[in-house]
Short mmCIF file of C-alpha atoms in Angstrom, two decimals:
data_model
loop_
_atom_site.label_atom_id
_atom_site.label_comp_id
_atom_site.label_asym_id
_atom_site.label_seq_id
_atom_site.Cartn_x
_atom_site.Cartn_y
_atom_site.Cartn_z
CA MET A 1 -52.85 -49.40 5.43
CA HIS A 2 -52.58 -45.55 5.98
CA ALA A 3 -48.81 -45.70 7.95
CA LYS A 4 -47.65 -48.88 4.99
CA LEU A 5 -48.48 -45.89 2.59
CA ILE A 6 -47.27 -43.03 4.09
CA ARG A 7 -44.16 -45.09 4.47
CA ARG A 8 -43.75 -46.04 0.69
CA THR A 9 -44.33 -42.62 -0.28
CA VAL A 10 -41.12 -41.50 1.85
CA ALA A 11 -39.22 -44.13 0.59
CA LEU A 12 -40.07 -42.92 -3.16
CA ALA A 13 -39.16 -39.39 -1.86
CA LEU A 14 -35.82 -40.38 -0.70
CA LEU A 15 -35.13 -42.06 -3.95
CA GLY A 16 -36.14 -39.25 -5.78
CA LEU A 17 -33.85 -36.74 -4.28
CA LEU A 18 -30.47 -38.76 -4.33
CA ALA A 19 -31.84 -39.46 -8.31
CA THR A 20 -32.97 -35.48 -9.75
CA CYS A 21 -32.08 -33.28 -6.35
CA PHE A 22 -35.23 -31.81 -6.60
CA THR A 23 -36.42 -31.60 -9.85
CA VAL A 24 -39.46 -30.73 -10.01
CA GLN A 25 -41.78 -32.20 -13.43
CA ALA A 26 -44.85 -30.43 -14.55
CA GLN A 27 -46.57 -34.13 -15.05
CA SER A 28 -48.69 -36.39 -13.79
CA PRO A 29 -47.24 -37.72 -10.37
CA ILE A 30 -47.43 -41.65 -9.98
CA VAL A 31 -47.26 -41.59 -6.09
CA GLU A 32 -49.31 -38.74 -4.42
CA ALA A 33 -49.41 -38.31 -0.38
CA ALA A 34 -52.17 -36.42 0.72
CA ASN A 35 -53.46 -35.00 4.24
CA SER A 36 -56.28 -35.28 6.54
CA ASN A 37 -57.96 -32.64 3.88
CA ASP A 38 -57.15 -34.85 0.96
CA GLU A 39 -54.52 -32.09 -0.12
CA ALA A 40 -51.60 -33.31 -1.69
CA VAL A 41 -48.52 -32.95 0.12
CA LEU A 42 -46.04 -35.18 -1.48
CA GLN A 43 -45.76 -35.99 -5.50
CA ILE A 44 -43.51 -38.24 -7.03
CA HIS A 45 -43.27 -38.39 -10.75
CA ASP A 46 -41.82 -41.09 -13.30
CA ASP A 47 -39.06 -39.94 -13.66
CA GLY A 48 -37.95 -39.81 -10.10
CA GLY A 49 -38.65 -36.65 -9.65
CA PHE A 50 -40.73 -35.11 -6.86
CA VAL A 51 -42.64 -32.35 -4.90
CA ALA A 52 -43.18 -31.22 -1.47
CA THR A 53 -45.49 -28.72 0.09
CA ASP A 54 -47.34 -27.94 2.68
CA ALA A 55 -50.70 -27.37 0.99
CA SER A 56 -52.44 -25.83 4.51
CA ASN A 57 -48.96 -23.33 5.75
CA THR A 58 -49.70 -24.27 9.44
CA GLY A 59 -47.89 -27.80 9.69
CA SER A 60 -45.77 -28.43 12.74
CA ILE A 61 -41.48 -29.53 12.23
CA PRO A 62 -41.46 -33.29 11.19
CA ALA A 63 -38.99 -34.36 13.94
CA SER A 64 -37.27 -32.68 16.66
CA GLY A 65 -34.23 -33.80 18.87
CA ALA A 66 -31.33 -35.86 17.85
CA GLY A 67 -30.82 -38.46 15.50
CA ARG A 68 -29.82 -39.04 11.78
CA ARG A 69 -32.55 -37.90 9.31
CA MET A 70 -33.23 -35.61 6.29
CA MET A 71 -35.83 -33.18 6.42
CA TRP A 72 -37.41 -30.59 4.95
CA TYR A 73 -39.80 -28.69 7.19
CA PRO A 74 -43.16 -26.94 4.57
CA GLU A 75 -43.88 -24.40 7.76
CA ALA A 76 -40.33 -22.91 7.23
CA TYR A 77 -39.03 -23.95 3.79
CA ALA A 78 -35.99 -25.01 5.25
CA PHE A 79 -34.14 -28.56 4.52
CA ARG A 80 -32.11 -30.67 6.93
CA ALA A 81 -30.18 -33.49 6.39
CA GLY A 82 -27.46 -35.33 8.67
CA ARG A 83 -27.12 -35.79 12.05
CA VAL A 84 -27.78 -33.89 15.53
CA PHE A 85 -27.12 -35.04 19.09
CA GLY A 86 -28.94 -32.02 20.68
CA THR A 87 -31.93 -29.87 19.43
CA GLN A 88 -29.82 -28.14 16.80
CA TRP A 89 -32.89 -28.51 14.13
CA ASP A 90 -35.86 -28.11 16.95
CA ALA A 91 -38.41 -25.51 15.25
CA ALA A 92 -36.43 -23.15 17.57
CA ASN A 93 -33.46 -23.58 15.33
CA VAL A 94 -34.77 -23.35 12.11
CA GLY A 95 -34.58 -19.92 9.92
CA ASN A 96 -36.94 -19.55 7.31
CA GLY A 97 -35.61 -20.61 4.42
CA SER A 98 -32.10 -22.35 5.83
CA VAL A 99 -30.49 -25.14 5.05
CA ALA A 100 -28.03 -26.87 7.50
CA LEU A 101 -25.98 -30.27 6.01
CA GLY A 102 -23.69 -32.09 8.43
CA SER A 103 -23.41 -33.53 12.06
CA ASN A 104 -24.70 -30.84 15.14
CA THR A 105 -24.65 -27.92 12.13
CA THR A 106 -27.47 -24.88 13.10
CA ALA A 107 -28.78 -22.44 10.62
CA SER A 108 -30.90 -20.09 12.56
CA GLY A 109 -30.83 -17.47 10.66
CA SER A 110 -32.89 -16.69 7.97
CA ALA A 111 -32.18 -18.25 4.45
CA ALA A 112 -28.53 -19.20 6.75
CA ILE A 113 -27.00 -22.41 4.95
CA ALA A 114 -24.40 -24.46 7.63
CA LEU A 115 -22.14 -27.00 6.34
CA GLY A 116 -20.00 -29.75 8.19
CA SER A 117 -19.69 -30.14 11.80
CA SER A 118 -20.79 -28.33 14.72
CA SER A 119 -20.82 -24.95 12.40
CA THR A 120 -24.05 -22.47 13.29
CA ALA A 121 -25.08 -19.81 10.92
CA SER A 122 -27.00 -17.75 13.14
CA GLY A 123 -27.08 -14.08 11.27
CA PRO A 124 -29.83 -13.85 8.49
CA VAL A 125 -28.54 -14.76 5.06
CA SER A 126 -25.16 -15.61 6.64
CA PHE A 127 -22.99 -19.01 5.81
CA ALA A 128 -21.02 -21.10 8.04
CA ALA A 129 -18.80 -24.23 6.56
CA GLY A 130 -16.34 -26.28 8.73
CA VAL A 131 -15.68 -27.14 12.34
CA SER A 132 -16.96 -25.36 14.69
CA SER A 133 -17.73 -22.35 12.38
CA GLU A 134 -20.12 -19.10 13.64
CA ALA A 135 -21.59 -16.86 11.17
CA ASN A 136 -22.91 -14.61 13.86
CA GLY A 137 -23.03 -11.31 11.96
CA ASP A 138 -25.71 -10.39 9.61
CA TYR A 139 -24.44 -11.60 5.56
CA SER A 140 -21.57 -13.00 7.22
CA ILE A 141 -19.28 -15.35 6.10
CA ALA A 142 -17.22 -17.84 8.16
CA MET A 143 -15.11 -20.76 7.12
CA GLY A 144 -12.64 -23.01 8.59
CA TYR A 145 -11.95 -24.54 12.21
CA ARG A 146 -13.75 -22.35 14.39
CA ALA A 147 -13.76 -19.15 12.16
CA VAL A 148 -16.21 -17.17 13.86
CA ALA A 149 -17.62 -13.87 11.62
CA GLY A 150 -19.08 -11.66 14.04
CA GLY A 151 -19.81 -8.47 12.27
CA TYR A 152 -22.01 -7.29 9.74
CA GLN A 153 -21.28 -8.08 6.36
CA SER A 154 -17.81 -9.90 7.65
CA VAL A 155 -15.89 -12.02 6.55
CA ALA A 156 -13.41 -15.14 8.30
CA ILE A 157 -11.78 -17.68 6.66
CA GLY A 158 -8.92 -20.08 8.47
CA ASP A 159 -7.77 -21.30 11.46
CA GLU A 160 -10.09 -19.67 14.72
CA ALA A 161 -9.71 -16.59 12.33
CA GLU A 162 -12.10 -13.99 13.45
CA ALA A 163 -13.81 -10.41 11.69
CA ASN A 164 -15.29 -9.40 14.74
CA ASP A 165 -16.31 -5.41 13.61
CA ARG A 166 -19.14 -4.20 10.34
CA TYR A 167 -17.16 -4.89 7.12
CA ALA A 168 -14.25 -6.95 8.78
CA LEU A 169 -12.09 -9.39 6.73
CA ALA A 170 -9.68 -12.00 8.60
CA LEU A 171 -8.15 -14.63 6.21
CA GLY A 172 -5.09 -17.19 7.28
CA SER A 173 -4.66 -19.10 10.57
CA GLN A 174 -5.72 -17.07 13.76
CA ALA A 175 -5.97 -14.15 11.99
CA LYS A 176 -8.01 -11.78 13.52
CA VAL A 177 -9.83 -8.04 12.90
CA ASN A 178 -11.34 -6.03 15.80
CA SER A 179 -11.60 -2.87 13.58
CA TYR A 180 -14.45 -1.66 11.57
CA THR A 181 -13.82 -1.94 7.59
CA GLY A 182 -10.24 -4.03 9.04
CA VAL A 183 -8.46 -6.33 7.03
CA ALA A 184 -5.82 -8.70 8.25
CA ILE A 185 -4.46 -11.72 5.93
CA GLY A 186 -1.51 -13.58 7.26
CA TRP A 187 -1.15 -16.35 10.23
CA LYS A 188 -2.05 -14.21 13.26
CA ALA A 189 -2.12 -11.05 11.74
CA SER A 190 -4.69 -8.66 13.29
CA THR A 191 -6.14 -5.11 13.71
CA GLY A 192 -7.00 -3.61 16.64
CA ALA A 193 -10.29 -1.69 17.63
CA ALA A 194 -8.64 1.88 16.49
CA ASN A 195 -7.08 0.92 13.39
CA GLN A 196 -10.23 1.88 11.63
CA GLY A 197 -9.62 0.71 7.80
CA GLY A 198 -6.60 -0.88 8.77
CA MET A 199 -4.48 -3.81 6.37
CA VAL A 200 -2.30 -6.20 7.84
CA LEU A 201 -0.46 -8.50 5.08
CA SER A 202 1.68 -10.14 7.38
CA ALA A 203 2.53 -12.92 10.43
CA ASP A 204 2.16 -12.21 13.86
CA TYR A 205 1.52 -9.12 13.62
CA THR A 206 -0.82 -6.62 15.03
CA ALA A 207 -1.68 -2.74 13.47
CA SER A 208 -3.22 -0.13 16.12
CA GLY A 209 -2.68 2.94 14.69
CA PRO A 210 -5.98 4.06 12.89
CA GLY A 211 -5.28 4.15 8.87
CA PRO A 212 -3.88 1.64 6.45
CA SER A 213 -0.99 -0.41 7.47
CA LEU A 214 1.29 -2.81 5.95
CA GLN A 215 3.45 -4.75 8.00
CA GLY A 216 6.60 -7.32 7.93
CA THR A 217 7.36 -10.16 10.67
CA GLY A 218 7.44 -9.55 13.95
CA GLN A 219 7.21 -5.92 13.97
CA PHE A 220 4.50 -3.97 15.85
CA ALA A 221 3.05 -0.16 14.85
CA ALA A 222 1.42 2.05 16.88
CA ASN A 223 1.81 5.08 14.45
CA ALA A 224 -1.10 6.93 12.92
CA ARG A 225 -1.05 6.09 8.82
CA HIS A 226 1.56 3.71 8.48
CA PHE A 227 2.06 2.16 5.48
CA TRP A 228 4.78 -0.51 5.31
CA PHE A 229 5.45 -3.36 3.27
CA GLY A 230 6.18 -6.99 4.37
CA ASP A 231 9.11 -9.74 4.57
CA ASN A 232 9.61 -11.64 1.14
CA ALA A 233 7.36 -9.38 -1.14
CA SER A 234 8.44 -7.58 -4.19
CA VAL A 235 8.71 -4.46 -2.28
CA THR A 236 11.15 -5.53 0.83
CA TYR A 237 11.74 -4.83 3.65
CA ASN A 238 14.33 -7.43 5.45
CA SER A 239 17.16 -5.48 3.43
CA GLY A 240 16.32 -2.76 5.26
CA HIS A 241 14.40 -0.82 2.23
CA LEU A 242 10.58 0.21 3.08
CA ILE A 243 10.47 0.35 -0.75
CA SER A 244 12.65 -0.60 -3.33
CA THR A 245 12.14 -0.43 -7.05
CA SER A 246 13.69 -2.45 -9.92
CA SER A 247 15.63 0.75 -11.21
CA GLY A 248 17.55 -0.01 -7.83
CA ALA A 249 16.12 3.38 -5.69
CA TYR A 250 14.87 2.85 -2.30
CA LEU A 251 13.55 4.27 0.99
CA THR A 252 15.47 3.12 3.98
CA ASP A 253 13.89 2.48 7.32
CA GLY A 254 15.83 5.73 8.30
CA GLY A 255 13.94 8.15 5.85
CA THR A 256 16.53 8.25 3.35
CA TRP A 257 15.70 7.79 -0.50
CA THR A 258 18.27 6.83 -2.18
CA ASN A 259 18.39 7.06 -6.55
CA SER A 260 19.53 4.84 -8.50
CA SER A 261 23.21 6.23 -10.61
CA ASP A 262 24.98 2.81 -11.54
CA SER A 263 26.42 3.42 -14.68
CA THR A 264 25.19 -0.12 -16.51
CA LYS A 265 21.45 1.42 -16.07
CA LYS A 266 22.80 4.74 -17.40
CA ALA A 267 23.07 5.52 -21.39
CA GLU A 268 23.46 8.75 -23.89
CA TYR A 269 26.11 10.42 -22.03
CA ARG A 270 26.52 13.77 -23.23
CA PRO A 271 28.93 16.87 -21.69
CA VAL A 272 27.32 19.83 -20.01
CA ASP A 273 28.30 23.32 -20.62
CA GLY A 274 28.52 24.85 -16.72
CA GLU A 275 28.37 28.15 -17.68
CA ASN A 276 25.18 27.93 -19.82
CA VAL A 277 24.03 26.53 -16.75
CA LEU A 278 25.07 28.94 -14.27
CA GLN A 279 23.45 31.26 -17.07
CA ALA A 280 20.06 29.52 -16.90
CA LEU A 281 19.94 28.85 -12.91
CA ARG A 282 20.37 33.02 -13.38
CA ASP A 283 17.65 33.51 -14.82
CA ILE A 284 15.40 31.07 -13.52
CA SER A 285 13.06 32.32 -10.69
CA VAL A 286 13.63 30.95 -7.35
CA GLN A 287 10.69 31.66 -4.55
CA THR A 288 9.04 30.35 -1.45
CA TRP A 289 5.95 28.95 -1.85
CA SER A 290 3.00 26.59 0.16
CA TYR A 291 1.38 23.78 -1.39
CA LYS A 292 -2.31 24.01 -1.65
CA ALA A 293 -2.89 20.68 0.51
CA GLU A 294 -0.35 22.19 2.92
CA SER A 295 -1.37 25.29 5.55
CA GLU A 296 0.16 28.33 4.60
CA SER A 297 2.61 28.61 7.77
CA VAL A 298 4.40 25.41 5.95
CA ARG A 299 6.98 27.40 3.41
CA HIS A 300 9.44 25.93 0.59
CA MET A 301 11.91 26.76 -1.89
CA GLY A 302 12.54 26.42 -4.79
CA PRO A 303 11.63 26.85 -9.06
CA THR A 304 8.66 25.75 -10.43
CA ALA A 305 8.71 22.16 -12.54
CA GLN A 306 7.61 24.36 -15.66
CA ASP A 307 10.18 26.89 -14.96
CA PHE A 308 12.86 24.17 -14.34
CA HIS A 309 11.92 22.10 -17.73
CA ALA A 310 11.96 25.17 -19.32
CA ALA A 311 15.46 25.97 -18.53
CA PHE A 312 16.99 22.62 -18.60
CA GLY A 313 14.64 19.94 -20.47
CA LEU A 314 15.21 17.02 -18.34
CA GLY A 315 13.00 14.46 -16.83
CA ASP A 316 9.51 13.34 -18.64
CA SER A 317 7.04 15.85 -16.77
CA GLU A 318 6.57 19.89 -16.97
CA LYS A 319 4.56 18.79 -13.49
CA ALA A 320 7.31 17.34 -11.19
CA ILE A 321 11.25 17.72 -10.82
CA SER A 322 13.32 14.56 -10.01
CA THR A 323 15.63 14.87 -7.36
CA VAL A 324 18.13 13.76 -9.57
CA ASP A 325 17.86 15.96 -12.13
CA ILE A 326 18.27 19.27 -9.40
CA ASP A 327 20.81 17.59 -8.10
CA GLY A 328 22.73 16.93 -11.10
CA VAL A 329 22.33 20.97 -11.94
CA ASN A 330 22.97 21.94 -9.00
CA MET A 331 26.28 19.96 -8.74
CA ARG A 332 27.28 21.11 -12.49
CA ALA A 333 26.70 24.43 -11.36
CA ILE A 334 28.84 23.94 -8.46
CA GLN A 335 32.04 22.82 -10.79
CA ALA A 336 31.40 25.78 -12.52
CA LEU A 337 32.05 28.13 -10.25
CA GLU A 338 35.06 26.35 -8.93
CA GLN A 339 36.38 27.01 -12.79
CA ARG A 340 35.72 30.24 -12.11
CA THR A 341 37.18 30.26 -8.63
CA ARG A 342 40.45 28.50 -10.31
CA THR A 343 40.70 31.09 -12.74
CA LEU A 344 40.26 34.26 -10.81
CA LYS A 345 42.88 32.75 -8.27
CA GLU A 346 45.44 31.85 -11.19
CA GLU A 347 44.93 35.32 -12.34
CA ASN A 348 45.03 36.97 -8.86
CA GLU A 349 48.54 35.08 -7.92
CA ALA A 350 49.87 36.27 -11.71
CA LEU A 351 48.99 39.97 -10.45
CA GLU A 352 50.92 39.51 -7.46
CA ALA A 353 53.74 38.83 -8.57
CA ARG A 354 54.14 41.46 -11.26
CA VAL A 355 53.42 43.85 -8.12
CA ALA A 356 56.19 42.43 -6.31
CA ARG A 357 58.42 42.64 -9.10
CA LEU A 358 57.57 46.74 -9.59
CA GLU A 359 58.07 47.22 -6.00
CA GLU A 360 61.20 45.77 -6.18
CA ALA A 361 62.55 47.51 -8.94
CA ILE A 362 61.19 51.06 -7.43
CA GLN A 363 62.98 49.65 -4.32
CA GLN A 364 66.46 49.52 -6.05
CA GLN A 365 65.97 52.58 -7.38
CA ASN A 366 65.42 54.22 -4.48
CA GLY A 367 68.74 52.32 -3.21
CA VAL A 368 70.94 54.33 -5.87
CA LEU A 369 69.48 57.77 -5.14
CA ALA A 370 69.91 56.98 -1.40
CA GLY A 371 73.22 57.13 -1.86
CA PHE A 372 74.29 60.43 -2.11
CA GLY A 373 72.91 60.95 1.31
CA GLY A 374 71.55 64.53 1.68
CA TYR A 375 72.95 65.75 -1.62
CA GLY A 376 70.65 63.72 -3.72
CA PRO A 377 68.96 66.35 -5.57
CA VAL A 378 72.26 68.55 -6.02
CA ALA A 379 73.90 65.81 -7.27
CA LEU A 380 70.93 64.98 -9.77
CA LEU A 381 71.51 68.63 -11.05
CA ALA A 382 74.91 68.91 -11.54
CA LEU A 383 74.63 65.33 -13.38
CA ALA A 384 72.15 66.79 -15.82
CA MET A 385 74.20 69.51 -16.16
CA VAL A 386 77.92 67.69 -17.22
CA GLY A 387 75.31 65.56 -19.23
CA ALA A 388 74.30 68.58 -21.08
CA ALA A 389 78.04 69.74 -21.38
CA ALA A 390 78.93 67.19 -23.01
CA ILE A 391 76.70 67.04 -25.57
CA TRP A 392 77.07 70.52 -26.75
CA ARG A 393 80.51 69.84 -27.08
CA ARG A 394 79.76 66.61 -29.22
CA ARG A 395 78.23 68.61 -31.29
CA SER A 396 80.20 71.36 -31.72
CA THR A 397 83.50 69.30 -33.04
CA VAL A 398 80.58 67.69 -35.42
CA ALA A 399 80.15 70.94 -36.35
#
């Protein structure tokens, strides 16, 4: 009679579970099962709700070994439903407050959850779902086919994804993270043990240096603190540009920064007086200096952004100098200097021509005098006397 009552009670309990998913009602039960001490361990209510308890807190696991079953284990406040072929649901493999559903799932960590087929959640408060996934780290998550989250608070999602270090994140098929706080996203993306804090967004790429990295398909980088952009992103590498902007500026893989200067992207053209540019350059202070963030031995040369902006009014900030602006200033200054040079050259050529004409006239005069041989001075004196006599005679005739 007692066995019959138990079977009836279990049947009603199953129906209640399917109908209400563990709904607990504060009302008088229509069916109640008690233990040997006459303590209620199962109550079923008329709306299908039921309560299963462990009045003594010393009960053993209801069933062990292989088989199909739905099992509530009050001693460990754990729940199991599905099928196992071994000891996955034996007491030794049941964590307090754990849940395991599916086929051959194991939730041995406290408050752990295992779902799917052959998934294992062994870390405290861990979660494993899929096929043969393993959440072994404390507070870890593993989802997919043979995904493994072995590090503390690690996450592995994808086909054979692995997050093997603390705070690691692996997303994608065969993505693998072996570094502290590392992130790998994409097919076969991975970070090495030395790449602490590294990030890889790519396909089939491994980052091995420390620091952040973002890399394109089929590449490998071992330098520290590299930051690269992958193919087919809004910032691309497949054209040979590490960085490309909407304005047309880009950084090449050789390290050359190129600014956009497309006429179709410009407006409001205005002429520039070259002499005014030279005047401003003459007055602006140009010194050598060091950035505060660098060693004092690292020197640079140039004006301050404040002085440059005050002198030319270019750019949108008084704290930075655009390479486009300073290059434009230098180019206009060079043009003004070239104009000065050309003017001076023309004036010099005119002076040289004038000097040549004067020298030629002097040479001609010297040639006339040379015709008198060594009597040149006497001849000049004689000519002067003849001229003076002619003038005196003319005046006498007029008188």
